Amino acid sequence: MNVTTIGIIGGGQLGRMLAMAAARLNVRTIILEPQSDCPAAQLASEQIVAQYDDPSALEALSRACDVVTYEFENVPVSAAEHLQATVPVYPPPKALEVAQDRLTEKRFLNDCGIATADFRAVDSQQDLDLALADFGGRGVLKTGRFGYDGKGQRVFRSSADMPTGVFHAMGGVPLILESLVPFEREISIIAARARDGTVLAYDPAENVHRNGILHTSVVPATVSESTAAAAQDAAKRLLDALGYVGVIGIEFFVMADGGLIANEIAPRVHNTGHWTEAACVVSQFEQHIRAVTGLPLGDPCRHSDCRMTNLIGDEIEDVASWLQRPDVLVHLYGKAEARPGRKMGHVTELTGPKTPSNG
Ligand code: AMP
């Protein structure tokens, strides 16, 4: 095996789970993260404590690693491009560029033939008034960049809601207004593309959010075989168009007729794929390590039905009771302080042997 050391930009729980999967394959990991003793560094071989775009840290990372990847999508594109001059960076920086800006993301998805909510760029209050009038007073206003877990969003449900001063209240930054999608449920697909172009996808998960944060992911999702196949097909088109290597997460709204509307993409391992750790032989984390190191992809089939629940904030106090239950995998992230809204861990309950998708 040629590759022995992977650099991971970002030190959160996703980096931690990547480091664990890498270790089982004799792959060393070096984490670049400004916060020392971060969740990923607790399990990695080494940490470089520096900002993500620190030139000397990037230089040290590229010298020490055979390939560099990342665990969150707000890595500066310039840092990823700079690294790429000396070391392979997977997924490609282009994927970061597309995922970091909701307008670019929607246009790219549409160019791949993947439907999204109708949208308008909003760069002033006047733009917002016009766009809302276009959408009958209903829509979801989001910051164009750096939004996550429902942060930087505002929902308008009727024309009685017509806002004044909202553009400035949201920071005067570029925004996007999306039409309000009357979806029936939310699903996501976790797929991987290998260096040789092979694409494999896990079964879609059905996701429930609370206060904009993922609460549960359940597999199988309540969707028909054809909706599941359409999600996998969309993932393949997107991955091929990006010349992608690694794991991606794509979130979709499912409409009453089974049609899919893509909401957003995450060019990394994804919270809605944590269930793969308990219900598949090869998890999304190992799949990502395999893809970026040029190893063959693993079988994404699951052996069980399951439900993954995030432990958020003081839900971490329920761990003792989760540990009493059979068929539950508990995964904790090594975070000292349980602040509200902070993801502290997750649990995956195996709910029975695999049943087909149940739409
Ligand atoms: P996001 O940050 O884009 O993932 O949005 C967070 C959550 O807000 C989604 O999971 C949906 O539940 C809801 N949401 C986002 N965009 C829309 C939309 N255009 N129409 C309806 N609901 C939305």
mmCIF file of C-alpha atoms and ligand atoms in Angstrom:
data_model
loop_
_atom_site.group_PDB
_atom_site.id
_atom_site.type_symbol
_atom_site.label_atom_id
_atom_site.label_comp_id
_atom_site.label_asym_id
_atom_site.label_seq_id
_atom_site.Cartn_x
_atom_site.Cartn_y
_atom_site.Cartn_z
ATOM 1 C CA MET A 1 0.000 0.000 0.000
ATOM 2 C CA ASN A 2 1.495 3.338 -1.047
ATOM 3 C CA VAL A 3 -0.358 5.928 0.974
ATOM 4 C CA THR A 4 0.406 5.841 4.653
ATOM 5 C CA THR A 5 -0.403 9.347 5.937
ATOM 6 C CA ILE A 6 -3.540 11.425 5.358
ATOM 7 C CA GLY A 7 -3.823 15.082 6.331
ATOM 8 C CA ILE A 8 -7.279 16.050 7.569
ATOM 9 C CA ILE A 9 -8.234 19.721 7.660
ATOM 10 C CA GLY A 10 -10.649 20.253 10.542
ATOM 11 C CA GLY A 11 -10.657 18.656 13.965
ATOM 12 C CA GLY A 12 -14.312 17.915 14.839
ATOM 13 C CA GLN A 13 -16.131 14.632 15.316
ATOM 14 C CA LEU A 14 -16.093 13.818 11.603
ATOM 15 C CA GLY A 15 -12.286 14.033 11.604
ATOM 16 C CA ARG A 16 -12.252 11.881 14.725
ATOM 17 C CA MET A 17 -14.306 9.150 13.045
ATOM 18 C CA LEU A 18 -12.139 9.365 9.907
ATOM 19 C CA ALA A 19 -9.016 8.973 12.050
ATOM 20 C CA MET A 20 -10.496 5.882 13.733
ATOM 21 C CA ALA A 21 -11.336 4.281 10.384
ATOM 22 C CA ALA A 22 -7.906 5.157 8.979
ATOM 23 C CA ALA A 23 -6.087 3.598 11.932
ATOM 24 C CA ARG A 24 -7.700 0.209 11.232
ATOM 25 C CA LEU A 25 -6.198 0.306 7.736
ATOM 26 C CA ASN A 26 -2.687 1.219 8.986
ATOM 27 C CA VAL A 27 -3.148 4.762 7.724
ATOM 28 C CA ARG A 28 -1.730 7.576 9.855
ATOM 29 C CA THR A 29 -3.645 10.850 10.201
ATOM 30 C CA ILE A 30 -2.439 14.392 10.826
ATOM 31 C CA ILE A 31 -5.096 16.933 11.845
ATOM 32 C CA LEU A 32 -4.817 20.632 10.980
ATOM 33 C CA GLU A 33 -6.982 22.505 13.478
ATOM 34 C CA PRO A 34 -6.479 25.673 15.542
ATOM 35 C CA GLN A 35 -8.120 24.233 18.675
ATOM 36 C CA SER A 36 -5.694 21.954 20.512
ATOM 37 C CA ASP A 37 -6.916 18.634 21.944
ATOM 38 C CA CYS A 38 -9.847 18.773 19.498
ATOM 39 C CA PRO A 39 -12.064 15.661 19.058
ATOM 40 C CA ALA A 40 -10.096 14.448 16.008
ATOM 41 C CA ALA A 41 -6.634 15.032 17.480
ATOM 42 C CA GLN A 42 -7.491 12.855 20.488
ATOM 43 C CA LEU A 43 -7.397 9.850 18.127
ATOM 44 C CA ALA A 44 -5.122 10.955 15.302
ATOM 45 C CA SER A 45 -1.405 10.326 15.002
ATOM 46 C CA GLU A 46 -0.517 14.018 15.173
ATOM 47 C CA GLN A 47 -2.009 17.524 15.202
ATOM 48 C CA ILE A 48 -0.746 20.729 13.657
ATOM 49 C CA VAL A 49 -2.258 23.499 15.794
ATOM 50 C CA ALA A 50 -2.784 26.386 13.351
ATOM 51 C CA GLN A 51 -5.403 28.197 11.292
ATOM 52 C CA TYR A 52 -6.661 26.352 8.200
ATOM 53 C CA ASP A 53 -4.987 28.843 5.875
ATOM 54 C CA ASP A 54 -1.698 29.318 7.767
ATOM 55 C CA PRO A 55 0.941 29.078 4.988
ATOM 56 C CA SER A 56 3.642 27.403 7.063
ATOM 57 C CA ALA A 57 1.147 24.922 8.548
ATOM 58 C CA LEU A 58 -0.078 24.036 5.043
ATOM 59 C CA GLU A 59 3.511 23.606 3.928
ATOM 60 C CA ALA A 60 4.237 21.289 6.897
ATOM 61 C CA LEU A 61 1.034 19.330 6.176
ATOM 62 C CA SER A 62 1.855 18.837 2.504
ATOM 63 C CA ARG A 63 5.397 17.648 3.370
ATOM 64 C CA ALA A 64 4.158 15.154 5.965
ATOM 65 C CA CYS A 65 1.186 13.691 4.052
ATOM 66 C CA ASP A 66 0.623 11.576 0.945
ATOM 67 C CA VAL A 67 -2.893 12.956 0.448
ATOM 68 C CA VAL A 68 -4.973 15.668 2.110
ATOM 69 C CA THR A 69 -8.708 15.637 2.782
ATOM 70 C CA TYR A 70 -11.075 17.716 4.913
ATOM 71 C CA GLU A 71 -13.953 17.157 7.302
ATOM 72 C CA PHE A 72 -15.905 20.399 6.881
ATOM 73 C CA GLU A 73 -16.843 22.447 3.843
ATOM 74 C CA ASN A 74 -15.730 25.872 4.964
ATOM 75 C CA VAL A 75 -12.039 25.152 4.405
ATOM 76 C CA PRO A 76 -10.714 28.156 2.431
ATOM 77 C CA VAL A 77 -10.683 27.137 -1.257
ATOM 78 C CA SER A 78 -7.383 29.013 -1.652
ATOM 79 C CA ALA A 79 -5.779 26.778 1.014
ATOM 80 C CA ALA A 80 -6.986 23.618 -0.737
ATOM 81 C CA GLU A 81 -5.763 24.908 -4.107
ATOM 82 C CA HIS A 82 -2.404 25.904 -2.649
ATOM 83 C CA LEU A 83 -1.954 22.417 -1.190
ATOM 84 C CA GLN A 84 -2.938 20.804 -4.460
ATOM 85 C CA ALA A 85 0.234 22.115 -6.087
ATOM 86 C CA THR A 86 2.298 19.710 -3.948
ATOM 87 C CA VAL A 87 -0.018 16.946 -2.705
ATOM 88 C CA PRO A 88 -3.265 15.404 -3.988
ATOM 89 C CA VAL A 89 -6.328 16.969 -2.329
ATOM 90 C CA TYR A 90 -9.509 14.875 -2.287
ATOM 91 C CA PRO A 91 -12.345 15.746 -2.710
ATOM 92 C CA PRO A 92 -11.195 18.278 -5.330
ATOM 93 C CA PRO A 93 -11.223 21.972 -4.269
ATOM 94 C CA LYS A 94 -13.901 22.562 -6.928
ATOM 95 C CA ALA A 95 -16.325 20.636 -4.670
ATOM 96 C CA LEU A 96 -15.581 23.077 -1.834
ATOM 97 C CA GLU A 97 -16.166 26.028 -4.115
ATOM 98 C CA VAL A 98 -19.547 24.648 -5.199
ATOM 99 C CA ALA A 99 -20.680 23.707 -1.683
ATOM 100 C CA GLN A 100 -19.624 26.964 -0.009
ATOM 101 C CA ASP A 101 -22.032 29.201 -1.852
ATOM 102 C CA ARG A 102 -25.708 28.316 -2.076
ATOM 103 C CA LEU A 103 -26.160 30.128 -5.405
ATOM 104 C CA THR A 104 -23.195 28.377 -7.048
ATOM 105 C CA GLU A 105 -24.395 25.098 -5.544
ATOM 106 C CA LYS A 106 -27.924 25.397 -6.931
ATOM 107 C CA ARG A 107 -26.683 26.415 -10.375
ATOM 108 C CA PHE A 108 -24.238 23.494 -10.442
ATOM 109 C CA LEU A 109 -26.939 21.038 -9.377
ATOM 110 C CA ASN A 110 -29.321 22.386 -12.015
ATOM 111 C CA ASP A 111 -26.562 22.074 -14.656
ATOM 112 C CA CYS A 112 -26.263 18.392 -13.676
ATOM 113 C CA GLY A 113 -30.006 17.999 -14.323
ATOM 114 C CA ILE A 114 -30.792 17.858 -10.575
ATOM 115 C CA ALA A 115 -33.851 19.870 -9.491
ATOM 116 C CA THR A 116 -33.608 22.382 -6.639
ATOM 117 C CA ALA A 117 -36.049 24.846 -5.087
ATOM 118 C CA ASP A 118 -36.622 27.904 -7.251
ATOM 119 C CA PHE A 119 -34.278 30.637 -6.028
ATOM 120 C CA ARG A 120 -33.329 34.306 -6.331
ATOM 121 C CA ALA A 121 -30.098 36.064 -5.402
ATOM 122 C CA VAL A 122 -30.788 38.745 -2.766
ATOM 123 C CA ASP A 123 -28.225 41.530 -2.454
ATOM 124 C CA SER A 124 -30.467 44.297 -1.099
ATOM 125 C CA GLN A 125 -33.805 44.818 0.647
ATOM 126 C CA GLN A 126 -35.290 45.719 -2.729
ATOM 127 C CA ASP A 127 -34.134 42.381 -4.175
ATOM 128 C CA LEU A 128 -35.805 40.663 -1.221
ATOM 129 C CA ASP A 129 -39.103 42.511 -1.679
ATOM 130 C CA LEU A 130 -39.157 41.645 -5.393
ATOM 131 C CA ALA A 131 -38.184 38.012 -4.858
ATOM 132 C CA LEU A 132 -40.795 37.510 -2.127
ATOM 133 C CA ALA A 133 -43.453 39.093 -4.317
ATOM 134 C CA ASP A 134 -42.418 36.607 -7.043
ATOM 135 C CA PHE A 135 -42.859 33.695 -4.648
ATOM 136 C CA GLY A 136 -46.251 34.861 -3.319
ATOM 137 C CA GLY A 137 -44.752 36.088 -0.035
ATOM 138 C CA ARG A 138 -43.451 32.619 0.892
ATOM 139 C CA GLY A 139 -39.886 31.460 0.984
ATOM 140 C CA VAL A 140 -36.787 30.592 2.977
ATOM 141 C CA LEU A 141 -34.137 33.287 3.178
ATOM 142 C CA LYS A 142 -30.627 31.979 3.761
ATOM 143 C CA THR A 143 -27.156 33.465 3.930
ATOM 144 C CA GLY A 144 -25.307 32.598 0.743
ATOM 145 C CA ARG A 145 -22.228 31.364 2.577
ATOM 146 C CA PHE A 146 -21.211 29.869 5.943
ATOM 147 C CA GLY A 147 -24.672 28.696 7.029
ATOM 148 C CA TYR A 148 -25.041 25.381 8.836
ATOM 149 C CA ASP A 149 -27.564 23.589 11.061
ATOM 150 C CA GLY A 150 -30.273 26.066 10.013
ATOM 151 C CA LYS A 151 -28.200 29.073 11.171
ATOM 152 C CA GLY A 152 -28.585 32.291 9.177
ATOM 153 C CA GLN A 153 -32.111 31.429 7.958
ATOM 154 C CA ARG A 154 -35.534 33.014 8.056
ATOM 155 C CA VAL A 155 -38.806 31.488 6.867
ATOM 156 C CA PHE A 156 -41.686 33.526 5.384
ATOM 157 C CA ARG A 157 -44.995 31.679 5.281
ATOM 158 C CA SER A 158 -47.422 34.294 3.933
ATOM 159 C CA SER A 159 -47.464 37.703 2.318
ATOM 160 C CA ALA A 160 -48.639 39.091 5.699
ATOM 161 C CA ASP A 161 -45.066 38.330 6.775
ATOM 162 C CA MET A 162 -43.620 40.969 4.368
ATOM 163 C CA PRO A 163 -40.429 42.034 6.124
ATOM 164 C CA THR A 164 -38.828 45.419 6.552
ATOM 165 C CA GLY A 165 -35.141 45.837 7.287
ATOM 166 C CA VAL A 166 -34.499 42.084 7.093
ATOM 167 C CA PHE A 167 -31.630 42.404 4.646
ATOM 168 C CA HIS A 168 -29.637 44.486 7.129
ATOM 169 C CA ALA A 169 -30.780 42.407 10.114
ATOM 170 C CA MET A 170 -29.205 39.396 8.395
ATOM 171 C CA GLY A 171 -25.879 41.187 8.268
ATOM 172 C CA GLY A 172 -26.084 42.930 4.892
ATOM 173 C CA VAL A 173 -24.322 39.919 3.328
ATOM 174 C CA PRO A 174 -25.321 38.184 0.060
ATOM 175 C CA LEU A 175 -28.463 36.122 0.630
ATOM 176 C CA ILE A 176 -30.570 33.683 -1.342
ATOM 177 C CA LEU A 177 -34.346 33.385 -1.235
ATOM 178 C CA GLU A 178 -35.592 29.873 -1.935
ATOM 179 C CA SER A 179 -39.190 28.982 -2.641
ATOM 180 C CA LEU A 180 -40.819 27.209 0.311
ATOM 181 C CA VAL A 181 -40.813 23.545 -0.706
ATOM 182 C CA PRO A 182 -43.958 21.651 0.437
ATOM 183 C CA PHE A 183 -42.038 18.447 0.978
ATOM 184 C CA GLU A 184 -43.388 15.257 2.503
ATOM 185 C CA ARG A 185 -40.131 14.076 4.028
ATOM 186 C CA GLU A 186 -36.387 14.647 3.922
ATOM 187 C CA ILE A 187 -33.840 12.058 2.839
ATOM 188 C CA SER A 188 -30.141 12.043 2.142
ATOM 189 C CA ILE A 189 -27.819 9.903 0.148
ATOM 190 C CA ILE A 190 -24.231 9.105 1.053
ATOM 191 C CA ALA A 191 -22.182 8.105 -1.978
ATOM 192 C CA ALA A 192 -18.517 7.562 -2.732
ATOM 193 C CA ARG A 193 -16.460 7.918 -5.890
ATOM 194 C CA ALA A 194 -13.114 6.145 -6.212
ATOM 195 C CA ARG A 195 -10.097 7.459 -8.094
ATOM 196 C CA ASP A 196 -10.981 5.135 -11.010
ATOM 197 C CA GLY A 197 -14.477 6.666 -11.262
ATOM 198 C CA THR A 198 -16.398 3.831 -9.581
ATOM 199 C CA VAL A 199 -19.432 5.228 -7.726
ATOM 200 C CA LEU A 200 -21.179 3.353 -4.912
ATOM 201 C CA ALA A 201 -24.023 4.650 -2.751
ATOM 202 C CA TYR A 202 -25.532 3.647 0.572
ATOM 203 C CA ASP A 203 -29.295 3.326 0.961
ATOM 204 C CA PRO A 204 -30.996 6.682 1.509
ATOM 205 C CA ALA A 205 -31.724 7.683 5.103
ATOM 206 C CA GLU A 206 -34.848 9.539 6.212
ATOM 207 C CA ASN A 207 -33.947 12.524 8.341
ATOM 208 C CA VAL A 208 -35.800 14.568 10.937
ATOM 209 C CA HIS A 209 -34.439 17.947 12.018
ATOM 210 C CA ARG A 210 -35.268 19.793 15.236
ATOM 211 C CA ASN A 211 -34.525 23.508 15.464
ATOM 212 C CA GLY A 212 -32.558 23.174 12.209
ATOM 213 C CA ILE A 213 -30.269 20.465 13.658
ATOM 214 C CA LEU A 214 -30.385 16.815 12.582
ATOM 215 C CA HIS A 215 -32.206 14.768 15.223
ATOM 216 C CA THR A 216 -32.652 11.296 13.694
ATOM 217 C CA SER A 217 -31.746 9.377 10.541
ATOM 218 C CA VAL A 218 -33.721 6.199 9.877
ATOM 219 C CA VAL A 219 -32.996 3.451 7.357
ATOM 220 C CA PRO A 220 -34.835 2.340 5.323
ATOM 221 C CA ALA A 221 -36.406 5.648 4.352
ATOM 222 C CA THR A 222 -40.123 5.712 3.520
ATOM 223 C CA VAL A 223 -39.533 6.093 -0.212
ATOM 224 C CA SER A 224 -40.199 3.890 -3.242
ATOM 225 C CA GLU A 225 -37.434 1.928 -4.961
ATOM 226 C CA SER A 226 -37.628 4.377 -7.856
ATOM 227 C CA THR A 227 -37.158 7.434 -5.606
ATOM 228 C CA ALA A 228 -34.172 5.736 -3.952
ATOM 229 C CA ALA A 229 -32.734 4.930 -7.382
ATOM 230 C CA ALA A 230 -33.290 8.529 -8.539
ATOM 231 C CA ALA A 231 -31.328 9.826 -5.521
ATOM 232 C CA GLN A 232 -28.461 7.456 -6.296
ATOM 233 C CA ASP A 233 -28.518 8.426 -9.955
ATOM 234 C CA ALA A 234 -28.379 12.141 -9.060
ATOM 235 C CA ALA A 235 -25.405 11.454 -6.783
ATOM 236 C CA LYS A 236 -23.564 9.710 -9.609
ATOM 237 C CA ARG A 237 -24.152 12.578 -12.032
ATOM 238 C CA LEU A 238 -22.950 15.124 -9.510
ATOM 239 C CA LEU A 239 -19.855 13.129 -8.514
ATOM 240 C CA ASP A 240 -18.879 12.535 -12.145
ATOM 241 C CA ALA A 241 -19.364 16.228 -13.007
ATOM 242 C CA LEU A 242 -17.051 17.223 -10.139
ATOM 243 C CA GLY A 243 -14.421 14.565 -10.955
ATOM 244 C CA TYR A 244 -14.934 13.737 -7.297
ATOM 245 C CA VAL A 245 -12.905 11.394 -5.088
ATOM 246 C CA GLY A 246 -14.232 10.546 -1.614
ATOM 247 C CA VAL A 247 -17.587 10.496 0.161
ATOM 248 C CA ILE A 248 -20.319 13.088 -0.348
ATOM 249 C CA GLY A 249 -23.637 13.701 1.408
ATOM 250 C CA ILE A 250 -26.610 15.083 -0.548
ATOM 251 C CA GLU A 251 -29.835 16.148 1.163
ATOM 252 C CA PHE A 252 -33.135 15.994 -0.713
ATOM 253 C CA PHE A 253 -36.737 16.967 -0.105
ATOM 254 C CA VAL A 254 -39.185 14.238 -1.192
ATOM 255 C CA MET A 255 -42.424 15.503 -2.715
ATOM 256 C CA ALA A 256 -45.846 13.806 -2.468
ATOM 257 C CA ASP A 257 -45.368 12.207 -5.922
ATOM 258 C CA GLY A 258 -41.955 10.809 -4.946
ATOM 259 C CA GLY A 259 -40.079 13.503 -6.914
ATOM 260 C CA LEU A 260 -36.822 14.813 -5.463
ATOM 261 C CA ILE A 261 -35.629 18.372 -4.878
ATOM 262 C CA ALA A 262 -31.975 18.663 -3.838
ATOM 263 C CA ASN A 263 -31.458 20.936 -0.826
ATOM 264 C CA GLU A 264 -27.729 20.924 -0.236
ATOM 265 C CA ILE A 265 -24.527 18.987 -0.678
ATOM 266 C CA ALA A 266 -21.716 18.368 1.781
ATOM 267 C CA PRO A 267 -18.392 17.381 0.170
ATOM 268 C CA ARG A 268 -17.407 15.197 3.117
ATOM 269 C CA VAL A 269 -18.657 12.454 5.374
ATOM 270 C CA HIS A 270 -22.041 13.453 6.719
ATOM 271 C CA ASN A 271 -24.047 13.276 9.962
ATOM 272 C CA THR A 272 -26.883 11.475 8.129
ATOM 273 C CA GLY A 273 -24.424 8.679 7.281
ATOM 274 C CA HIS A 274 -23.349 7.868 10.840
ATOM 275 C CA TRP A 275 -25.735 4.898 10.817
ATOM 276 C CA THR A 276 -23.390 3.135 8.346
ATOM 277 C CA GLU A 277 -20.959 2.592 11.211
ATOM 278 C CA ALA A 278 -23.392 0.199 12.924
ATOM 279 C CA ALA A 279 -25.448 -1.201 10.038
ATOM 280 C CA CYS A 280 -22.845 -1.789 7.301
ATOM 281 C CA VAL A 281 -19.571 -3.708 7.260
ATOM 282 C CA VAL A 282 -17.785 -0.725 5.701
ATOM 283 C CA SER A 283 -18.875 2.646 7.148
ATOM 284 C CA GLN A 284 -18.908 5.980 5.324
ATOM 285 C CA PHE A 285 -15.700 6.839 7.213
ATOM 286 C CA GLU A 286 -13.794 3.789 6.008
ATOM 287 C CA GLN A 287 -15.264 4.302 2.534
ATOM 288 C CA HIS A 288 -13.834 7.833 2.453
ATOM 289 C CA ILE A 289 -10.409 6.645 3.630
ATOM 290 C CA ARG A 290 -10.482 3.878 0.999
ATOM 291 C CA ALA A 291 -11.456 6.334 -1.759
ATOM 292 C CA VAL A 292 -8.844 8.993 -1.023
ATOM 293 C CA THR A 293 -6.020 6.489 -0.536
ATOM 294 C CA GLY A 294 -6.801 4.625 -3.766
ATOM 295 C CA LEU A 295 -7.967 1.418 -2.061
ATOM 296 C CA PRO A 296 -10.948 -0.452 -3.523
ATOM 297 C CA LEU A 297 -14.309 0.799 -2.267
ATOM 298 C CA GLY A 298 -16.157 -1.405 0.226
ATOM 299 C CA ASP A 299 -19.618 -2.893 -0.148
ATOM 300 C CA PRO A 300 -22.172 -0.229 0.896
ATOM 301 C CA CYS A 301 -24.948 -2.773 1.569
ATOM 302 C CA ARG A 302 -26.449 -2.679 5.036
ATOM 303 C CA HIS A 303 -27.186 -5.775 7.076
ATOM 304 C CA SER A 304 -29.756 -4.135 9.397
ATOM 305 C CA ASP A 305 -32.460 -1.529 9.657
ATOM 306 C CA CYS A 306 -31.521 1.220 12.070
ATOM 307 C CA ARG A 307 -32.153 4.565 13.643
ATOM 308 C CA MET A 308 -29.390 7.040 14.445
ATOM 309 C CA THR A 309 -30.119 9.700 17.073
ATOM 310 C CA ASN A 310 -27.815 12.636 17.733
ATOM 311 C CA LEU A 311 -27.026 13.450 21.366
ATOM 312 C CA ILE A 312 -27.199 17.226 21.432
ATOM 313 C CA GLY A 313 -26.255 19.436 24.395
ATOM 314 C CA ASP A 314 -27.363 17.910 27.677
ATOM 315 C CA GLU A 315 -28.874 14.841 25.928
ATOM 316 C CA ILE A 316 -25.393 13.482 26.571
ATOM 317 C CA GLU A 317 -26.668 12.820 30.102
ATOM 318 C CA ASP A 318 -28.845 10.011 28.641
ATOM 319 C CA VAL A 319 -25.762 7.964 27.791
ATOM 320 C CA ALA A 320 -26.066 5.732 30.844
ATOM 321 C CA SER A 321 -29.527 4.581 29.768
ATOM 322 C CA TRP A 322 -28.497 4.119 26.113
ATOM 323 C CA LEU A 323 -25.662 1.896 27.313
ATOM 324 C CA GLN A 324 -28.188 -0.397 29.034
ATOM 325 C CA ARG A 325 -30.020 -1.118 25.789
ATOM 326 C CA PRO A 326 -29.315 -4.059 23.483
ATOM 327 C CA ASP A 327 -28.403 -3.473 19.832
ATOM 328 C CA VAL A 328 -27.279 0.111 20.420
ATOM 329 C CA LEU A 329 -23.903 1.465 19.363
ATOM 330 C CA VAL A 330 -22.935 4.528 21.433
ATOM 331 C CA HIS A 331 -20.440 6.957 19.951
ATOM 332 C CA LEU A 332 -19.109 9.919 21.973
ATOM 333 C CA TYR A 333 -17.054 12.774 20.570
ATOM 334 C CA GLY A 334 -14.680 13.675 23.411
ATOM 335 C CA LYS A 335 -16.042 17.210 23.898
ATOM 336 C CA ALA A 336 -15.590 18.520 27.420
ATOM 337 C CA GLU A 337 -18.465 21.003 27.567
ATOM 338 C CA ALA A 338 -22.119 20.249 26.612
ATOM 339 C CA ARG A 339 -23.330 23.609 25.280
ATOM 340 C CA PRO A 340 -26.926 23.890 23.898
ATOM 341 C CA GLY A 341 -27.048 22.804 20.242
ATOM 342 C CA ARG A 342 -23.600 21.189 20.391
ATOM 343 C CA LYS A 343 -23.320 17.672 18.950
ATOM 344 C CA MET A 344 -21.823 15.598 21.777
ATOM 345 C CA GLY A 345 -22.269 12.092 20.382
ATOM 346 C CA HIS A 346 -24.762 9.819 18.657
ATOM 347 C CA VAL A 347 -26.367 6.429 19.130
ATOM 348 C CA THR A 348 -27.386 3.930 16.465
ATOM 349 C CA GLU A 349 -30.102 1.397 17.327
ATOM 350 C CA LEU A 350 -30.247 -1.685 15.147
ATOM 351 C CA THR A 351 -34.017 -2.054 14.804
ATOM 352 C CA GLY A 352 -34.055 -5.410 12.992
ATOM 353 C CA PRO A 353 -32.640 -7.321 10.047
ATOM 354 C CA LYS A 354 -32.595 -5.480 6.734
ATOM 355 C CA THR A 355 -35.992 -4.856 5.144
ATOM 356 C CA PRO A 356 -36.400 -3.299 1.679
ATOM 357 C CA SER A 357 -37.090 0.399 1.268
ATOM 358 C CA ASN A 358 -40.607 0.860 2.601
ATOM 359 C CA GLY A 359 -42.297 3.491 0.436
HETATM 360 P P1 AMP B 1 -30.474 23.809 5.314
HETATM 361 O O1 AMP B 1 -29.625 24.617 6.237
HETATM 362 O O2 AMP B 1 -30.526 24.329 3.932
HETATM 363 O O3 AMP B 1 -30.117 22.335 5.375
HETATM 364 O O4 AMP B 1 -31.964 23.877 5.897
HETATM 365 C C1 AMP B 1 -32.307 23.359 7.176
HETATM 366 C C2 AMP B 1 -33.716 22.797 7.157
HETATM 367 O O5 AMP B 1 -34.661 23.844 6.860
HETATM 368 C C3 AMP B 1 -33.959 21.749 6.077
HETATM 369 O O6 AMP B 1 -33.541 20.481 6.500
HETATM 370 C C4 AMP B 1 -35.472 21.851 5.901
HETATM 371 O O7 AMP B 1 -36.141 21.167 6.946
HETATM 372 C C5 AMP B 1 -35.725 23.338 6.033
HETATM 373 N N1 AMP B 1 -35.650 23.997 4.707
HETATM 374 C C6 AMP B 1 -34.527 24.477 4.127
HETATM 375 N N2 AMP B 1 -34.793 24.997 2.908
HETATM 376 C C7 AMP B 1 -36.109 24.857 2.696
HETATM 377 C C8 AMP B 1 -37.002 25.202 1.611
HETATM 378 N N3 AMP B 1 -36.550 25.821 0.512
HETATM 379 N N4 AMP B 1 -38.305 24.879 1.738
HETATM 380 C C9 AMP B 1 -38.768 24.265 2.851
HETATM 381 N N5 AMP B 1 -37.987 23.924 3.914
HETATM 382 C C10 AMP B 1 -36.669 24.211 3.855
#
